CSV table of C-alpha atoms (C1' of nucleotides) in Angstrom, one decimal:
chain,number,residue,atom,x,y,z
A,1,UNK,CA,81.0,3.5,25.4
A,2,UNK,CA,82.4,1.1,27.3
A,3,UNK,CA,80.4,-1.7,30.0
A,4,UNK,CA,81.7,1.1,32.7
A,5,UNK,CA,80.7,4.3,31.3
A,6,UNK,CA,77.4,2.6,30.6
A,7,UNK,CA,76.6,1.6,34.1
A,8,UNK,CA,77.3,4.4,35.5
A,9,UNK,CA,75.2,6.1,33.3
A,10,UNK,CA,72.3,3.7,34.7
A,11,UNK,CA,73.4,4.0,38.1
A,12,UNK,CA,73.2,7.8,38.6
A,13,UNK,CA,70.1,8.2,36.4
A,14,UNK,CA,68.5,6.3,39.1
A,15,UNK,CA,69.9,7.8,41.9
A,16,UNK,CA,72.0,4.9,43.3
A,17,UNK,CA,75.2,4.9,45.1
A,18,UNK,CA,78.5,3.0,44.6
A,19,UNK,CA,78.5,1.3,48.0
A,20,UNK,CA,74.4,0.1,47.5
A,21,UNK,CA,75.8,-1.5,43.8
A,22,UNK,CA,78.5,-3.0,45.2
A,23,UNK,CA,76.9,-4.5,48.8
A,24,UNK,CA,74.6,-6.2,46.4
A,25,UNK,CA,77.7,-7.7,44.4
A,26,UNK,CA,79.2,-8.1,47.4
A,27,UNK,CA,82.2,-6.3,46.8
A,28,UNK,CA,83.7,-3.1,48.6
A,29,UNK,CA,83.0,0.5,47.0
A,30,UNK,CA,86.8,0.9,46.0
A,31,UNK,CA,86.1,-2.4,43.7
A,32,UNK,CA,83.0,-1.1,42.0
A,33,UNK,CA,84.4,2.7,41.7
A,34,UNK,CA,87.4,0.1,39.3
A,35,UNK,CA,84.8,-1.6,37.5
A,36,UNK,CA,82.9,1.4,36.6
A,37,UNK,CA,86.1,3.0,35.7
A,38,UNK,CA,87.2,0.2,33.3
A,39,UNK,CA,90.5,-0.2,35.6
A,40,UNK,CA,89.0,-4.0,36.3
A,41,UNK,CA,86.5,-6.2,34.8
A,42,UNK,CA,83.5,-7.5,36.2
A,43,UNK,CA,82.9,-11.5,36.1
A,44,UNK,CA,79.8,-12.4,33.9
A,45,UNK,CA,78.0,-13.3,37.2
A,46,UNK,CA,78.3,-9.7,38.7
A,47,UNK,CA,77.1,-8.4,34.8
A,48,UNK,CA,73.8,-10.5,35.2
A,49,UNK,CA,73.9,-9.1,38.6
A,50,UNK,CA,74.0,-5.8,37.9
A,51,UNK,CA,71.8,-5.8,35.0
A,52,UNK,CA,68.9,-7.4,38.1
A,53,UNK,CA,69.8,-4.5,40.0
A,54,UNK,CA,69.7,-1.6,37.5
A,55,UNK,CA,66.9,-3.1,35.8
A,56,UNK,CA,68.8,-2.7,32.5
A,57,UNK,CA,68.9,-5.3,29.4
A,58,UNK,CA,71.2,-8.7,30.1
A,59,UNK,CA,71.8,-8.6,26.6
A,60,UNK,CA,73.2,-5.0,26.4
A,61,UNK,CA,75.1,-5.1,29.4
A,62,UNK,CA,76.4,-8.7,27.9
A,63,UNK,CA,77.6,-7.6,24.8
A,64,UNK,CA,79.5,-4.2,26.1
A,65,UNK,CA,81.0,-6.5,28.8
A,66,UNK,CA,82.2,-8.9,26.0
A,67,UNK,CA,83.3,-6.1,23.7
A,68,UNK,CA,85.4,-4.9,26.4
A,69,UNK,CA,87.2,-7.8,26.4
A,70,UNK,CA,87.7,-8.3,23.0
A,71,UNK,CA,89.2,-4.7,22.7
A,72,UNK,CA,91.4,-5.2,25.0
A,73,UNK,CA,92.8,-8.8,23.2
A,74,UNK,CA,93.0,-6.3,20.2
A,75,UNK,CA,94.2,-2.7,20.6
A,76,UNK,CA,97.4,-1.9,19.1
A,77,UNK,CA,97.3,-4.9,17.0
A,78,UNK,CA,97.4,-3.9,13.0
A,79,UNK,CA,95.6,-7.1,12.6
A,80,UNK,CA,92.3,-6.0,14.6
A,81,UNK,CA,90.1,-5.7,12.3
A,82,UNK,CA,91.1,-8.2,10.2
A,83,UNK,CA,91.0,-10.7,13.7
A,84,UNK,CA,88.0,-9.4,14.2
A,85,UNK,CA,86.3,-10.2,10.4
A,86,UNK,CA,88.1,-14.0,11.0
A,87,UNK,CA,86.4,-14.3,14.2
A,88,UNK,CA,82.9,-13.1,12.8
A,89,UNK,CA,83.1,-15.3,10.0
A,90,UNK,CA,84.4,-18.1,12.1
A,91,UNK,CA,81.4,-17.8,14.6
A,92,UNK,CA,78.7,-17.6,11.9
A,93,UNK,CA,80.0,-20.9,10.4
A,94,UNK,CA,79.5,-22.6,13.4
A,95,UNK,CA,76.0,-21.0,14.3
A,96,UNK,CA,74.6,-22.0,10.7
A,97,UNK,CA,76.0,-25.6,10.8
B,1,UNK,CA,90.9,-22.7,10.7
B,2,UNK,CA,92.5,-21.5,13.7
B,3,UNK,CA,96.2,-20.3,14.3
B,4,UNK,CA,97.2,-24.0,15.0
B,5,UNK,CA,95.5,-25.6,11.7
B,6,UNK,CA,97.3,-23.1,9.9
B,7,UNK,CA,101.1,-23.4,11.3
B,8,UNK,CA,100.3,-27.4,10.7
B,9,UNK,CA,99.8,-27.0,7.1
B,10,UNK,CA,102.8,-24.7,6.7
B,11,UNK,CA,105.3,-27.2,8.8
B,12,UNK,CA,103.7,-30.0,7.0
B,13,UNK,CA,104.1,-29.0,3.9
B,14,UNK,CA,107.7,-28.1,4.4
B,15,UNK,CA,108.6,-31.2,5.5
B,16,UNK,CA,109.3,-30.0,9.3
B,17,UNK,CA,109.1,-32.0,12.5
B,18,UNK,CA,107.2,-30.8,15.5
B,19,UNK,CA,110.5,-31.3,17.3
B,20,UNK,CA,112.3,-28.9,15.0
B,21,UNK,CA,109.6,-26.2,15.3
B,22,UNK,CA,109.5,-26.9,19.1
B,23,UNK,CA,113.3,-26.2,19.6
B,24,UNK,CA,113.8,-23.2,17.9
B,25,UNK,CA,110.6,-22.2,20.2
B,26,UNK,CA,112.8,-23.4,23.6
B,27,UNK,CA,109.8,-25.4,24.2
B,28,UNK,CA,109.4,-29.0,24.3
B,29,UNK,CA,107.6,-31.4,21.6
B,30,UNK,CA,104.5,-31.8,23.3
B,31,UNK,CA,103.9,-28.0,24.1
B,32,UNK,CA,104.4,-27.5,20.3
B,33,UNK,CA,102.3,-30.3,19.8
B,34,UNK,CA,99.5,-28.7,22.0
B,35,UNK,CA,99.1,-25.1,20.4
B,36,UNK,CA,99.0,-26.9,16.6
B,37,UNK,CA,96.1,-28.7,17.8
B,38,UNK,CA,94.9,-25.1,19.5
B,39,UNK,CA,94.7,-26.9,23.0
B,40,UNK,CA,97.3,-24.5,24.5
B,41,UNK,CA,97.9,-20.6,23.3
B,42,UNK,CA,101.2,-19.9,21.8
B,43,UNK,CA,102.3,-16.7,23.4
B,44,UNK,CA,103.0,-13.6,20.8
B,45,UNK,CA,106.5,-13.9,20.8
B,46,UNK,CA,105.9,-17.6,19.7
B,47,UNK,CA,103.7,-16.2,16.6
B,48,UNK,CA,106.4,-14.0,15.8
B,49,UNK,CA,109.0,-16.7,16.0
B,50,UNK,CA,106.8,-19.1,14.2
B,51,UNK,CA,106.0,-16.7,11.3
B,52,UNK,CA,109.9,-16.3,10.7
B,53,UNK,CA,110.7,-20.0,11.0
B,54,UNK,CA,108.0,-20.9,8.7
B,55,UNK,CA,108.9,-18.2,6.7
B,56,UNK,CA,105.2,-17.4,6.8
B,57,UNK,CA,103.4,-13.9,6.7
B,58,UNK,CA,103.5,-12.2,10.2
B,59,UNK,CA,100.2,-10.3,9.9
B,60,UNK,CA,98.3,-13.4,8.3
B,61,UNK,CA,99.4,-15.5,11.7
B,62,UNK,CA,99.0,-12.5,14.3
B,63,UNK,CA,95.3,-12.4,13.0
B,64,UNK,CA,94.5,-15.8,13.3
B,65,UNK,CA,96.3,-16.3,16.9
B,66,UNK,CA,94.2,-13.0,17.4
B,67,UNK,CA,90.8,-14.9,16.1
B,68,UNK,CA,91.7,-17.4,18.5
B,69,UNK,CA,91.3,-15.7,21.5
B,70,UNK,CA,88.5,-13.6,20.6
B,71,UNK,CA,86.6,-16.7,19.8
B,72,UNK,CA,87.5,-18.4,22.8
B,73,UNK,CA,85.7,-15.0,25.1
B,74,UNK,CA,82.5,-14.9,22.9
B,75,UNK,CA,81.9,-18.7,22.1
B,76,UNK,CA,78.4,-19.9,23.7
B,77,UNK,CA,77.8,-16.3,24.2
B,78,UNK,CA,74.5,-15.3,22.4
B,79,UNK,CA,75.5,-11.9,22.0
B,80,UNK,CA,78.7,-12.8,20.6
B,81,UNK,CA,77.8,-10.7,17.0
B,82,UNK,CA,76.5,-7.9,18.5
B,83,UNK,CA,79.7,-7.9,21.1
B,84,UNK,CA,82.1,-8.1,17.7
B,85,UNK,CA,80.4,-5.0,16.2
B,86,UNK,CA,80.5,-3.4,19.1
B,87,UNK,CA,84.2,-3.9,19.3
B,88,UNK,CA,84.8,-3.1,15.5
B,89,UNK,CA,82.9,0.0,16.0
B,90,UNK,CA,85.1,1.1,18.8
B,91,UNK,CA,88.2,0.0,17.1
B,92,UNK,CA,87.4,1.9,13.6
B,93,UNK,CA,86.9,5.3,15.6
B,94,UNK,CA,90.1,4.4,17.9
B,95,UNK,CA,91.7,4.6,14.3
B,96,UNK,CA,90.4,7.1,12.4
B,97,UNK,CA,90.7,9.4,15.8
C,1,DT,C1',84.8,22.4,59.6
C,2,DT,C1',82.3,17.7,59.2
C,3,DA,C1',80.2,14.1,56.6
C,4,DT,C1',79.7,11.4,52.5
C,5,DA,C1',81.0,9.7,47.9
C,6,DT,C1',84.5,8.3,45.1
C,7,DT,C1',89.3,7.1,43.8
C,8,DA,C1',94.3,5.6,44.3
C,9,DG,C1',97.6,2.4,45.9
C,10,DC,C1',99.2,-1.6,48.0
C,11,DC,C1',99.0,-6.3,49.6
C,12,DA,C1',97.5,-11.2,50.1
C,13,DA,C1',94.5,-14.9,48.4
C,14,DA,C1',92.7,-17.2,44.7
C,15,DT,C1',93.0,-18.6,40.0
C,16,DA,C1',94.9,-19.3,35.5
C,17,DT,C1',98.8,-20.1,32.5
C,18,DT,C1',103.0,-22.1,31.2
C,19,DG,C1',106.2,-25.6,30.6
C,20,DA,C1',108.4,-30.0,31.8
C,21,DC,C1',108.2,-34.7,32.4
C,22,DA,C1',106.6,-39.5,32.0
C,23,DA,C1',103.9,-42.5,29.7
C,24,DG,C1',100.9,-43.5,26.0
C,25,DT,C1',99.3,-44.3,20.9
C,26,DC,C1',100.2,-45.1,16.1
C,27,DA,C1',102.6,-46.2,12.1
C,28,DT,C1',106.4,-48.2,9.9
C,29,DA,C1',110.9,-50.6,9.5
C,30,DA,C1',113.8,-54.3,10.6
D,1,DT,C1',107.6,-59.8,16.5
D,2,DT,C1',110.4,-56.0,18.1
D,3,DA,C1',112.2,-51.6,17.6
D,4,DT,C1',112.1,-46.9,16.3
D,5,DG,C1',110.3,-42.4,15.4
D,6,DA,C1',106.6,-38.9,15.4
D,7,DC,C1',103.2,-37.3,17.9
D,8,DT,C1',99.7,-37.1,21.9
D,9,DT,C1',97.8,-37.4,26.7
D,10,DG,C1',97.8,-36.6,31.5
D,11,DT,C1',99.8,-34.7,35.5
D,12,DC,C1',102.5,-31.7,38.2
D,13,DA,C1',105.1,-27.6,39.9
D,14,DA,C1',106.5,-23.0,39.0
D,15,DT,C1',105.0,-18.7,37.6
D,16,DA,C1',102.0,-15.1,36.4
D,17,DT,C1',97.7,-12.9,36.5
D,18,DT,C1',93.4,-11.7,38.6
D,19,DT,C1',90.5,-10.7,42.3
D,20,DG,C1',89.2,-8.5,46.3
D,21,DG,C1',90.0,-6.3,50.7
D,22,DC,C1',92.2,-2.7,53.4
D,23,DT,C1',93.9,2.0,54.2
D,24,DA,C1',94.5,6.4,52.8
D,25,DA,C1',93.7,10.2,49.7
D,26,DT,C1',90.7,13.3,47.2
D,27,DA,C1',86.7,15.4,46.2
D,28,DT,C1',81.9,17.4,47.0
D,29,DA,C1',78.4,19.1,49.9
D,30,DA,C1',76.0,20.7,54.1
DNA sequence: TTATATTAGCCAAATATTGACAAGTCATAA
DNA sequence: TTATGACTTGTCAATATTTGGCTAATATAA
């Protein structure tokens, strides 16, 4: 589940429309159909944004916005999941110091 | 240690100069000088070429230049774990799909 | 049909990245 | 001290990527 898929998920459940999303962003429809599509990537601001609107979690949106960017550093690299145990490890370290 | 720590040690310890490493790369001394100290990005081809030169292993180099960049996207995030299993979890099923 | 919602494709503006250059520091040798 | 060599810093232009708007196409419904 990507931050795309999810949103759109919220978004119909409640009964909203592209166009109302994306006059609150301040974007056009066609830009919002892209970001709910995956074909472009929101900026952090327009994830907190969203997450106002849609009266969802920060943090979830956050993190499935994040991941989608680290997927795409990482697909059809062998070393994904070894980048990805480095990087883990690496950001623990410097939480705990 | 990130990808530029690493590539230090190996030319260091192999008695190379920056501007040796730097030439082979068609770059100049001080861009080489830059990504050791991790304040530019090589770009993959310059891993690849790096790993060879060094005579280092490809995949071990990949992941860290790999790390790298995923740090850089979830530092001063606070849902930078939960965005990393997120991403392994997606990744795992990519593969085993 | 007509109207509304969403998607596709293309283009320009804004932003980020890359590399080169000049000048700087630091250490050591003459 | 001066000179030299290795490396670093800062700035700039060229290039590449991203972002968003526009128009047109496609669906979906009344």
């Amino acid at each position: 589940m990507h931050f795309g898929e999810r949103i759109r998920e919220l978004r119909e459940s409640q009964g909203l429309l592209q166009r109302q999303l994306a006059a609150n962003l301040e974007i056009d429809t066609p830009m919002f159909s892209k970001i709910e599509r995956g074909e472009r990537k929101a900026k952090r601001e327009q994830v907190l944004k969203i997450a106002e609107i849609l009266k969802a979690s920060e943090q979830e949106l956050l993190a499935l916005w994040l991941a989608d960017q680290i997927k795409e550093i990482v697909t059809d690299e062998d070393q994904a999941l070894q980048a990805l145990k480095i990087a883990q490890k690496d950001i623990n370290q410097a939480n705990t110091k």
